[in-house]
Coordinates of C-alpha atoms and ligand atoms in Angstrom, one line a residue:
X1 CA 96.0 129.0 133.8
X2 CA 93.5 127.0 135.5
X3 CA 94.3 123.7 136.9
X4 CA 91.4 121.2 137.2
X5 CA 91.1 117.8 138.9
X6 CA 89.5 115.1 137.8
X7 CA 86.5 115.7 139.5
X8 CA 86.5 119.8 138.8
X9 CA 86.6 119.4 134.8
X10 CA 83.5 121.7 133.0
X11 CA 81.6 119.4 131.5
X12 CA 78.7 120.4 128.7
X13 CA 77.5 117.8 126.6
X14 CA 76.2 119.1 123.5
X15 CA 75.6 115.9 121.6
X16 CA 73.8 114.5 124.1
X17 CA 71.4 117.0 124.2
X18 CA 70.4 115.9 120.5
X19 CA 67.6 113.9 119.7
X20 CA 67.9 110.2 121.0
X21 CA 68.5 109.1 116.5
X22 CA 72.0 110.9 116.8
X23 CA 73.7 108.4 119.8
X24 CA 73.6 105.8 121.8
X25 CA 73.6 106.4 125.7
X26 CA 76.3 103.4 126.8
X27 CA 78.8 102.9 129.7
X28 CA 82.5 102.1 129.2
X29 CA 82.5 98.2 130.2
X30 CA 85.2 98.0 132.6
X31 CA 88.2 95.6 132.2
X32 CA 88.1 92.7 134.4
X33 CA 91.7 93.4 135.7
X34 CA 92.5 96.9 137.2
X35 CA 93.8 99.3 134.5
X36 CA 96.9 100.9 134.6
X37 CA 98.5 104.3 132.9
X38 CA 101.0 103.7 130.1
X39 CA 101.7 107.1 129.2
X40 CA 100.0 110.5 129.9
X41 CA 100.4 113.7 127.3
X42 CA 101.3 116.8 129.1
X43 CA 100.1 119.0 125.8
X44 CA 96.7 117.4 125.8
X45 CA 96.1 117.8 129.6
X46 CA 96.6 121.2 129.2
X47 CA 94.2 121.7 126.7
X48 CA 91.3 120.1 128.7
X49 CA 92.8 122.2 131.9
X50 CA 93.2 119.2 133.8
X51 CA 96.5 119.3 136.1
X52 CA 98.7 116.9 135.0
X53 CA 99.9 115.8 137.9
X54 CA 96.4 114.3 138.4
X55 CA 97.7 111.0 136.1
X56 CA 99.5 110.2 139.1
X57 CA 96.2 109.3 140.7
X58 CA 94.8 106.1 140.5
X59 CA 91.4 107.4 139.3
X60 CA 92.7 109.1 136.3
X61 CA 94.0 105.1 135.1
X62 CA 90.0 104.5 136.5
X63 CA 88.3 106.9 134.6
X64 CA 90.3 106.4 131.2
X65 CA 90.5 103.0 131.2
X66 CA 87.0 102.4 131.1
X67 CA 86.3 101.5 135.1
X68 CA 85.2 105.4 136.6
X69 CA 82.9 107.7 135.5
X70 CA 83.3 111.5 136.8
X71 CA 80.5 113.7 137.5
X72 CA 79.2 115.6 134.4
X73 CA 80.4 112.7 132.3
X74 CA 77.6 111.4 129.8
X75 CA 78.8 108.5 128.2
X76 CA 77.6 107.7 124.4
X77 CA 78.4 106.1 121.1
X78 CA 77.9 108.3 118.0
X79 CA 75.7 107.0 115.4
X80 CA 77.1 107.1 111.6
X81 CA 77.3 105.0 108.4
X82 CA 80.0 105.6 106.0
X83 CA 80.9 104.0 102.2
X84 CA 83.6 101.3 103.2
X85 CA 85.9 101.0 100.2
X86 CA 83.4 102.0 98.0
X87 CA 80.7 100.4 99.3
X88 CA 77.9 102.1 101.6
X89 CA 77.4 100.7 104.5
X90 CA 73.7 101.6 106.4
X91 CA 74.8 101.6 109.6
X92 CA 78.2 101.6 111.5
X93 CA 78.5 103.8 114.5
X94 CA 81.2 103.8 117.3
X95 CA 81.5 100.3 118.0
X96 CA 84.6 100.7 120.8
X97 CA 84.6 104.2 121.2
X98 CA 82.7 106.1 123.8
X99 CA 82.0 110.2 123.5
X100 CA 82.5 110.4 127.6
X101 CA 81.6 114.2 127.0
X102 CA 83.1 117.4 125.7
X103 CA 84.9 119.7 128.3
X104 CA 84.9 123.5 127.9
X105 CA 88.0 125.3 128.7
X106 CA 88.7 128.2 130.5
X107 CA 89.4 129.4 126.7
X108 CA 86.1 128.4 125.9
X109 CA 87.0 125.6 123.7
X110 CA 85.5 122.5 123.7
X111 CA 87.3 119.1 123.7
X112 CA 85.7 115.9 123.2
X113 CA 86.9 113.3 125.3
X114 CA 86.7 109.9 123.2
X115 CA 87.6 106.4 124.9
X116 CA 88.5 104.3 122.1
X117 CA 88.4 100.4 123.2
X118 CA 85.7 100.9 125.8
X119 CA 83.7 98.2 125.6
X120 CA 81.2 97.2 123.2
X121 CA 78.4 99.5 122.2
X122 CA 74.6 99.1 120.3
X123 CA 76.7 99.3 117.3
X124 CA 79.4 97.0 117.9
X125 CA 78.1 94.3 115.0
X126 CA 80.5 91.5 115.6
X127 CA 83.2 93.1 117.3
X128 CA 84.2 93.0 121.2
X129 CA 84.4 96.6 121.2
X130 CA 88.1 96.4 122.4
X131 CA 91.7 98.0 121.1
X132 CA 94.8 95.9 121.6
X133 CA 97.7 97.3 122.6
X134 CA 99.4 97.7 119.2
X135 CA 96.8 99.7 117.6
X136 CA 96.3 101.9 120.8
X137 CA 100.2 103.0 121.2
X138 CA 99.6 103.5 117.2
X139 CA 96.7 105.7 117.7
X140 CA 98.3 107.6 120.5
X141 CA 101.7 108.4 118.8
X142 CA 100.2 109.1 115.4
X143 CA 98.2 111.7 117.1
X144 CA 100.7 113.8 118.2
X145 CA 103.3 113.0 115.6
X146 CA 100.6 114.9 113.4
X147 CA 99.9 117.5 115.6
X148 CA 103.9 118.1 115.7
X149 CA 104.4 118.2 111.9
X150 CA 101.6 120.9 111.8
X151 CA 98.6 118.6 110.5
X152 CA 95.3 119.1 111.8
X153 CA 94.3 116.0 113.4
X154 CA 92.5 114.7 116.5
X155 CA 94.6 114.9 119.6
X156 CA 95.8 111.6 122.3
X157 CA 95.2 112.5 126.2
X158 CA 96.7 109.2 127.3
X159 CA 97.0 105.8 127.0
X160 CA 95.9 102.5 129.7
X161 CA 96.9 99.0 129.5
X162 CA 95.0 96.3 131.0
X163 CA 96.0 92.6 131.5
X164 CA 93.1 91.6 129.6
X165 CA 93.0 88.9 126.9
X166 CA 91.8 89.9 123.4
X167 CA 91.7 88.2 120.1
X168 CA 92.9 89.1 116.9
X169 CA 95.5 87.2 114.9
X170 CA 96.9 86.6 117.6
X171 CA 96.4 86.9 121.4
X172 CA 96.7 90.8 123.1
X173 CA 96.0 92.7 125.7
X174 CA 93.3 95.4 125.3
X175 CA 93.9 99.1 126.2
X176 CA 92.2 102.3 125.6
X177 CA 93.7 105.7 124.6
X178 CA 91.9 108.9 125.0
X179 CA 91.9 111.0 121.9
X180 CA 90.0 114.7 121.9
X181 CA 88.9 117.0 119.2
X182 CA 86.6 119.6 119.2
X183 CA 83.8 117.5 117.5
X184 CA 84.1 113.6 116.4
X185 CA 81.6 114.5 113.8
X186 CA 82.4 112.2 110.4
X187 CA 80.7 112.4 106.8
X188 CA 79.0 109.3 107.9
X189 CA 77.3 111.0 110.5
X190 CA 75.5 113.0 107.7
X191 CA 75.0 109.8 105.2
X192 CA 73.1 107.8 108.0
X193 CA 70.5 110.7 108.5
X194 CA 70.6 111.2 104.7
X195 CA 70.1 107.7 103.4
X196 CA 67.8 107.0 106.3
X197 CA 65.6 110.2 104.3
X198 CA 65.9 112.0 107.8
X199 CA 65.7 114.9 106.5
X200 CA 65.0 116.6 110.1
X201 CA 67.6 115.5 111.7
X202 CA 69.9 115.5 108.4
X203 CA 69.2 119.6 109.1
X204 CA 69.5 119.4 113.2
X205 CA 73.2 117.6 112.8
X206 CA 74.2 120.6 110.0
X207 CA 72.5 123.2 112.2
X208 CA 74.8 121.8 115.0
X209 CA 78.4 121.3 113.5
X210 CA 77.4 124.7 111.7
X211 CA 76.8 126.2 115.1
X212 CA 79.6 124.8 116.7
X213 CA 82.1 125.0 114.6
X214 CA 81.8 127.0 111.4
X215 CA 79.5 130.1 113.7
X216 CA 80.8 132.5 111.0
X217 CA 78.3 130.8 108.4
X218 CA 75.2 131.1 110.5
X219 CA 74.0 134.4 108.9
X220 CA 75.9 134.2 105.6
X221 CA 73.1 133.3 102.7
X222 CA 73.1 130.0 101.7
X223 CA 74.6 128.8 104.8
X224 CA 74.4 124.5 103.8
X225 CA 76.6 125.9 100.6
X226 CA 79.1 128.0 102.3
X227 CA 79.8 125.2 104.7
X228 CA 80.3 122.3 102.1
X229 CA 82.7 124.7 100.6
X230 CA 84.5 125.1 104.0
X231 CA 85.0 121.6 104.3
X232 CA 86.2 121.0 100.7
X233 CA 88.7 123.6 102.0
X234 CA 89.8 121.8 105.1
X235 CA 89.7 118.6 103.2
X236 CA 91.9 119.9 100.2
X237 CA 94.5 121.2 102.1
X238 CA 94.3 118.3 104.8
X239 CA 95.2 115.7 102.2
X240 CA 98.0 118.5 100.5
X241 CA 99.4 118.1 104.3
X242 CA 99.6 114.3 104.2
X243 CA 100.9 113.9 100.5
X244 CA 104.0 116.4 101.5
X245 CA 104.8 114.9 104.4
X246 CA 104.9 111.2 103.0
X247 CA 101.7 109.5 105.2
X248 CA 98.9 107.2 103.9
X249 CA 95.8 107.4 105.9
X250 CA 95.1 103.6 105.1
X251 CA 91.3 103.2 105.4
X252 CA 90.3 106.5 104.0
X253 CA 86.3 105.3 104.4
X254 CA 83.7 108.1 104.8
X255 CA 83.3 107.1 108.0
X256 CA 86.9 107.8 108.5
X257 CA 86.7 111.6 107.5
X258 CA 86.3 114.5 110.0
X259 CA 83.9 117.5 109.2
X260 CA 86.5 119.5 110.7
X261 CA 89.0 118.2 108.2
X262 CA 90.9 116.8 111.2
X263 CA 93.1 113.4 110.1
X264 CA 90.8 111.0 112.5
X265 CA 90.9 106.8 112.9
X266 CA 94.2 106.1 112.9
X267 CA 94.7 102.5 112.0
X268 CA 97.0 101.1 109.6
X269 CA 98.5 104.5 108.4
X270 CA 102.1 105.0 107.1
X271 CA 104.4 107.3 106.9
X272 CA 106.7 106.3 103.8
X273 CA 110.0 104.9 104.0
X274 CA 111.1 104.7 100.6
X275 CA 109.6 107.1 98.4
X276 CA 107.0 105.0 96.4
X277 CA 104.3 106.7 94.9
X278 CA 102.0 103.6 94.1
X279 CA 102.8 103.1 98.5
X280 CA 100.1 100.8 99.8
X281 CA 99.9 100.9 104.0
X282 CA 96.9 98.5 104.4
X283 CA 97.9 94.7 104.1
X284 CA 94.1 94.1 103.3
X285 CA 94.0 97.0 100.7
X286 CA 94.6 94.9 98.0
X287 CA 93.0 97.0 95.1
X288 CA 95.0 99.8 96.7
X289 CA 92.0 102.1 96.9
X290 CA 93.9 104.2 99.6
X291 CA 97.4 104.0 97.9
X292 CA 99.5 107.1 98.8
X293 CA 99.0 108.5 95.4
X294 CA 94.9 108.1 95.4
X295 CA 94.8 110.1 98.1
X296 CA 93.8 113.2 96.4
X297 CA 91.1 111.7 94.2
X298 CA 89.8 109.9 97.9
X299 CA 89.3 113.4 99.1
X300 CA 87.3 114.3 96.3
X301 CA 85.7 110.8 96.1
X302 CA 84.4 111.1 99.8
X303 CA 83.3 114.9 99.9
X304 CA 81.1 113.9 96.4
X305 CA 79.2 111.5 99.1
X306 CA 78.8 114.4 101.5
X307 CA 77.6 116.7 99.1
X308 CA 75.1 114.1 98.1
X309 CA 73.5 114.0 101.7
X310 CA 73.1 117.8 101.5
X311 CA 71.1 117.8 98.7
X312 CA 67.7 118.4 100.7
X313 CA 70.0 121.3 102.3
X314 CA 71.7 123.5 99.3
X315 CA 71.1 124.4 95.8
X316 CA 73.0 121.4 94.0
X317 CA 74.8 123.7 91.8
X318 CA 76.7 125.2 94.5
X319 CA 77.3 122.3 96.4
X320 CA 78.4 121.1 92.6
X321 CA 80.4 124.6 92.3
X322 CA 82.5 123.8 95.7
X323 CA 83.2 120.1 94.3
X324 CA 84.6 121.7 91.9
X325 CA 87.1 123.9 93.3
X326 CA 88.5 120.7 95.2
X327 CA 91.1 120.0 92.8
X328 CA 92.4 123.6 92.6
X329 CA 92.4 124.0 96.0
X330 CA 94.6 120.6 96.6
X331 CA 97.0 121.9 93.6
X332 CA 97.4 125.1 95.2
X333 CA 98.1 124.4 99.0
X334 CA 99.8 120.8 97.6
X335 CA 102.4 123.5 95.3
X336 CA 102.8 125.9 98.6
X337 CA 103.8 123.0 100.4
X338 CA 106.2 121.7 98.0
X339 CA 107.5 124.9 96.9
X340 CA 108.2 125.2 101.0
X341 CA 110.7 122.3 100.8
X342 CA 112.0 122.8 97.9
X343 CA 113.2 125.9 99.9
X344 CA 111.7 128.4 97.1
X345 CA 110.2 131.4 98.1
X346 CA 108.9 132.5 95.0
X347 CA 106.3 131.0 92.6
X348 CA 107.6 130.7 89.0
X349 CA 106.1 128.4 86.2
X350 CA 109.2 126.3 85.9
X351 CA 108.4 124.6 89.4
X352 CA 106.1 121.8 88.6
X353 CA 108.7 120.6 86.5
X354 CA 111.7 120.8 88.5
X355 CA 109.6 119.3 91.8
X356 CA 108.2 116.2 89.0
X357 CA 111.6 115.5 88.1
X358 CA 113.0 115.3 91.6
X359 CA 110.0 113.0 92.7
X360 CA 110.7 111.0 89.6
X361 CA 114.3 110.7 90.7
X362 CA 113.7 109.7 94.2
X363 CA 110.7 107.3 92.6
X364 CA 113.3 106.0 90.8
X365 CA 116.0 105.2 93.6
X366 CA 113.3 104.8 96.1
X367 CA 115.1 107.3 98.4
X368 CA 113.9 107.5 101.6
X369 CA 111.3 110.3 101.5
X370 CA 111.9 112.0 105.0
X371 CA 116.0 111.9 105.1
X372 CA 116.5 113.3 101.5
X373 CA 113.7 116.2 101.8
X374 CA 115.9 116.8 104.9
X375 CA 118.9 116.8 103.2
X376 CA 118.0 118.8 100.4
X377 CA 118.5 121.7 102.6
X378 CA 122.2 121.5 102.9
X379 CA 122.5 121.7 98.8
X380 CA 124.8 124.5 98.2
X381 CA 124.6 126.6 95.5
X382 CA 128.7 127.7 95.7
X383 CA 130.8 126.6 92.6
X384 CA 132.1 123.7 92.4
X385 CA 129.7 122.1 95.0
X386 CA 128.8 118.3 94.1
X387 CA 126.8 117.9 96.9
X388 CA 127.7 114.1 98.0
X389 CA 125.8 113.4 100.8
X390 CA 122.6 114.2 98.5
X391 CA 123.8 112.7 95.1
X392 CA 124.7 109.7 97.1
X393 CA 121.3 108.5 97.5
X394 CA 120.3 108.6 93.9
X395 CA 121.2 105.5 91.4
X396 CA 121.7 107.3 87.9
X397 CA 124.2 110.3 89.7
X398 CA 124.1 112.1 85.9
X399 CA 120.5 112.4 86.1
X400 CA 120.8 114.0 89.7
X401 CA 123.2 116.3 88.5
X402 CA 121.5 117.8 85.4
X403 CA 118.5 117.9 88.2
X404 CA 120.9 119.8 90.8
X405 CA 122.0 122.5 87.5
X406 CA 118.6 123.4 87.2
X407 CA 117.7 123.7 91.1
X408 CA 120.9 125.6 91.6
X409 CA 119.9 128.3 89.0
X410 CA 116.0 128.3 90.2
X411 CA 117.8 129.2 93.3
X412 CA 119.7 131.9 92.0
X413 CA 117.1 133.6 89.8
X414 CA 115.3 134.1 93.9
X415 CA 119.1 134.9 95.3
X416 CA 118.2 132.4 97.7
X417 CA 121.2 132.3 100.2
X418 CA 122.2 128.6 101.4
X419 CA 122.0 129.3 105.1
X420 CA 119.4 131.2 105.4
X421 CA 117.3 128.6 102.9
X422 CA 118.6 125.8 105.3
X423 CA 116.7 127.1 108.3
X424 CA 113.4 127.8 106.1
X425 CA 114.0 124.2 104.7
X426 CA 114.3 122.6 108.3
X427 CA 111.0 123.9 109.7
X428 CA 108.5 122.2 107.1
X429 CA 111.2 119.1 106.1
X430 CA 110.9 117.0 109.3
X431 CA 114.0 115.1 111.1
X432 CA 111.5 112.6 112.8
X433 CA 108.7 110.7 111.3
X434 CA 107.1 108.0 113.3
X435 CA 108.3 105.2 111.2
X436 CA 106.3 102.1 111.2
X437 CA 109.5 100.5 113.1
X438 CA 110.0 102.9 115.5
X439 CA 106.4 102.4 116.7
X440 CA 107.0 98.5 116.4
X441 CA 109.6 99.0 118.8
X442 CA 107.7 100.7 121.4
X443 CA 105.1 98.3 121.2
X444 CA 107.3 95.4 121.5
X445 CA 108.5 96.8 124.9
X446 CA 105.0 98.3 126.0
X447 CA 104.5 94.2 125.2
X448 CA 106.7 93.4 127.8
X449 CA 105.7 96.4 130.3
X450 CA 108.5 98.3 129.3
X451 CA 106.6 102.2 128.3
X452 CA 109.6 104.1 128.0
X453 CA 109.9 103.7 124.2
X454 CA 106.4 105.4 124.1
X455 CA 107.4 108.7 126.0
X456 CA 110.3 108.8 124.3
X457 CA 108.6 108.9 121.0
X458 CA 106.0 111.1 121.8
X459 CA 109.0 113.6 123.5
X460 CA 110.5 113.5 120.1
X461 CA 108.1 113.6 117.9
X462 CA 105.9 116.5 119.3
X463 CA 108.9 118.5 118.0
X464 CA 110.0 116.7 114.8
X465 CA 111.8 119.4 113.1
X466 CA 114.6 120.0 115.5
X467 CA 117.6 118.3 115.8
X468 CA 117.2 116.3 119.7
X469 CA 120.7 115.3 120.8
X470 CA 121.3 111.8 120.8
X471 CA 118.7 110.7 119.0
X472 CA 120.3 110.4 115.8
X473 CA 119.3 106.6 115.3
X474 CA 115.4 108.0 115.1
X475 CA 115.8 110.2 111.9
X476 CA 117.7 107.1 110.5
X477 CA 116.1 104.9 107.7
X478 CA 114.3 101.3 109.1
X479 CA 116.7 98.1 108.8
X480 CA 115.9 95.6 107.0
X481 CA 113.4 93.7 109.4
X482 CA 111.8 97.1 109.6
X483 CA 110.6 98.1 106.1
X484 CA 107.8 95.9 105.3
X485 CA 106.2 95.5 108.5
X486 CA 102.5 94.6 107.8
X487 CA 99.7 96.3 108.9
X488 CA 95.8 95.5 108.9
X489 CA 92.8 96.7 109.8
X490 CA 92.7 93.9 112.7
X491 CA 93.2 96.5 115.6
Ligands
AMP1 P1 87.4 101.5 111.5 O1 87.8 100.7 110.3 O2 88.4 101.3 112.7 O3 87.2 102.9 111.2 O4 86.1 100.9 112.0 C1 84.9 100.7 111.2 C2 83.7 100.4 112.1 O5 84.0 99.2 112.8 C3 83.4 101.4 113.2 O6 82.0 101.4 113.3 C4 84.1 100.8 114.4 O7 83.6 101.3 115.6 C5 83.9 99.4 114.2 N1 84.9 98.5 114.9 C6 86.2 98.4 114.6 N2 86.8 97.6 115.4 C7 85.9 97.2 116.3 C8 85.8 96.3 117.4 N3 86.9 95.7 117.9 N4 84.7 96.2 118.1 C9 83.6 96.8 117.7 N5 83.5 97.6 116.7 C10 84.6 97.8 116.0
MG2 MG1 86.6 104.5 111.9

């Protein structure tokens, strides 16, 4: 594998070879103090090629905190709108977040490289442009908590402090974190072009992600069609992905949704605690518009504004036609995934049932969601079993147990064997989740210059199905202080 430095990485900047409508061309603004590294990601260096023992150098802290550029670097802020809770928005763009440029691998992939807190940018409106701390570490572990649980989702290259005063509620410190995908292309990049009735461009930007990302489709007739339907795809099974694994996206604006069906902005996302359908992460999402359980209908809700701005592009009744197919597509992937940690191998009718009534028991209890999909896969199916540890976490034990007859025989009608279901179970039903608290944790040390929590949690949660000696107090429910820990948008 090729190592690069710093200085060696292949730059080419596609999207700044776009018409001057699509960006901004902006600098980071460097902090006034020197910035310093809080944590690096091995996995992510290694995807850009770079040598990770490069973080050691006090450039790398330079360049990704906003203070160096490297040649080939073209910094710019992406134009986009977006419908904000329901409401469109004309213009938004990336108000802290610089595109430094897109780095081709010795694969041949391409890897964005995104500073988020850099400094304020044409499209800032009234903000500084800055990330605090808090929201950085959040960004940067959520990242790659994702990317461990097997959800697409834009990637975290490392994370810099600065000593830096912002202002929120409170006062911070600002830092940036690095986050790559292969594109940072949103819905809202499409609605600005299309609500602007920029028709030419609307076509250059679907020509390019088209192109770039979905090459397949160039020839295939009706290509605007066949790639709304790729991204209902994506989309479907991206939300499946979040609604079996527990996590609220939080601001689920259409600004906030990748064309490559990545799980992008990472703000005031939750994984759940105790199961709670209804589960709102956003302290300022009072409606709860992006409850855990609206999800799904978001999805759908979001890709009917991106099929509006290809209108001028495809026949409506196919773009119409792919809408459609959302909800079975969800269903199905959102089933496979479910059937998965339910442990069943086979699909048989009775299943909806028998996962509804579990998910109304746990609803009921308010289990936590993480530990008892866990758990479920010690159930045994032997004679006589009462499986305690599971039954214990359920109020109304009766109810549990006519649930745990049924299971049992599903089980048997597949001759699932308990050991061998265990093992299947434990590679889709996490261990480790980055709770809310656990994150909390690390930011109160990273507060007081302490980053080890941070590594930690990214060590451990890059592989969150395995069980990690001595860290049993991670896979453990939140204390007390720990469950309703509020989280904004004020990042
Ligand atoms: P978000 O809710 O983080 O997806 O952000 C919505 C819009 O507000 C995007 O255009 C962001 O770039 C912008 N924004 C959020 N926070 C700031 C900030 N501190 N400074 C400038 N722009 C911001
Ligand atoms: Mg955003």
């Amino acid at each position: 594998m090729s190592r690069h430095r710093l200085e060696t990485l292949t730059f080419d900047n596609s999207y700044a070879r776009l018409p001057d409508a699509f960006y901004a061309k902006v600098n980071p603004t460097p902090f006034s103090s020197p910035p310093h590294l809080i944590s690096v990601n091995p996995a992510a260096a290694a995807l850009i090629d770079l040598d990770p023992a490069e973080a050691a150098r006090p450039e790398f802290a330079g360049v990704f905190g906003g203070s160096l550029l490297v040649p080939g670097m073209e910094p710019l802020a992406m134009l986009y709108s977006g419908h904000q809770f329901g409401v469109y928005v004309p213009q938004l763009g990336d108000g802290r977040a610089i595109l430094l440029g897109e780095v081709v691998n010795a694969r041949g992939e391409r890897w964005d490289l995104h500073l988020k807190g850099a400094g304020m940018t044409p499209f800032s409106r009234d903000g500084d442009g800055r990330s605090v701390l808090r929201s950085a570490i959040r960004e940067y572990l959520c990242c790659e908590a994702m990317h461990g649980l097997g959800i697409p989702t834009t990637r975290a290259l490392c994370l810099v402090g600065s000593d830096d005063k912002v202002y929120r509620e409170q006062i911070e410190t600002g830092a940036t974190v690095v986050r790559m995908a292969p594109s940072h292309v949103r819905f809202g990049s499409f609605e600005v072009f299309y609500y602007r009735k920029q028709h030419e461009q609307l076509t250059r930007l679907a020509d390019y992600v088209i192109d770039g990302h979905f090459p397949h489709l160039r020839e295939a007739p009706e290509t605007y069609a066949r790639f709304f339907d790729e991204v209902v795809e994506r989309t479907a099974k991206l939300v499946a992905q979040w609604q079996a694994v527990g996590w609220a996206h939080g601001v689920l604006n259409t600004d906030n949704m990748s064309i490559l069906g990545l799980t992008l902005d990472y703000g005031p996302y939750g994984f759940m605690d105790d199961y709670d359908p209804g589960f709102i992460c956003n302290h300022s999402d009072h409606n709860g518009r992006y409850a855990f359980n609206q999800q799904p209908y978001i999805g759908l809700w979001n890709l009917s504004c991106l099929a509006q701005t290809l209108l001028p592009l495809a026949p409506r009744e196919e773009l119409k036609a792919a809408l459609d197919r959302y909800h079975e597509r969800f269903d199905a992937h959102y089933r496979g995934l479910m059937r998965a940690k339910l442990g069943l191998l086979q699909e048989q009718p009775e299943d909806e049932a028998l996962l509804a009534e579990l998910q109304s028991l746990m609803a009921e209890s308010r289990v936590d969601y993480t530990i008892v999909w866990r758990e479920l896969g010690t159930f045994s199916t032997e004679a006589g079993a009462t499986n305690d540890r599971l039954r214990d976490h359920f109020l109304d034990r009766n109810r549990f147990d006519g649930w745990a007859v049924r299971y049992r025989e599903r089980l048997a009608r597949e001759q699932s064997r308990d050991e061998e279901r265990r093992q299947r179970m434990d590679r889709v039903n996490p261990k480790y989740v980055l709770r809310n608290y656990l994150a909390q944790l690390a930011i109160e040390k990273a507060q007081q210059k302490d980053y080890t929590e941070i590594d930690r949690l990214l060590t451990l949660l890059q592989n969150p199905f395995v069980d990690q000696p001595g860290m049993e107090s991670y896979a453990a429910p939140p204390p007390n202080w720990g469950k309703h820990i509020s989280v904004s948008c004020s990042s």
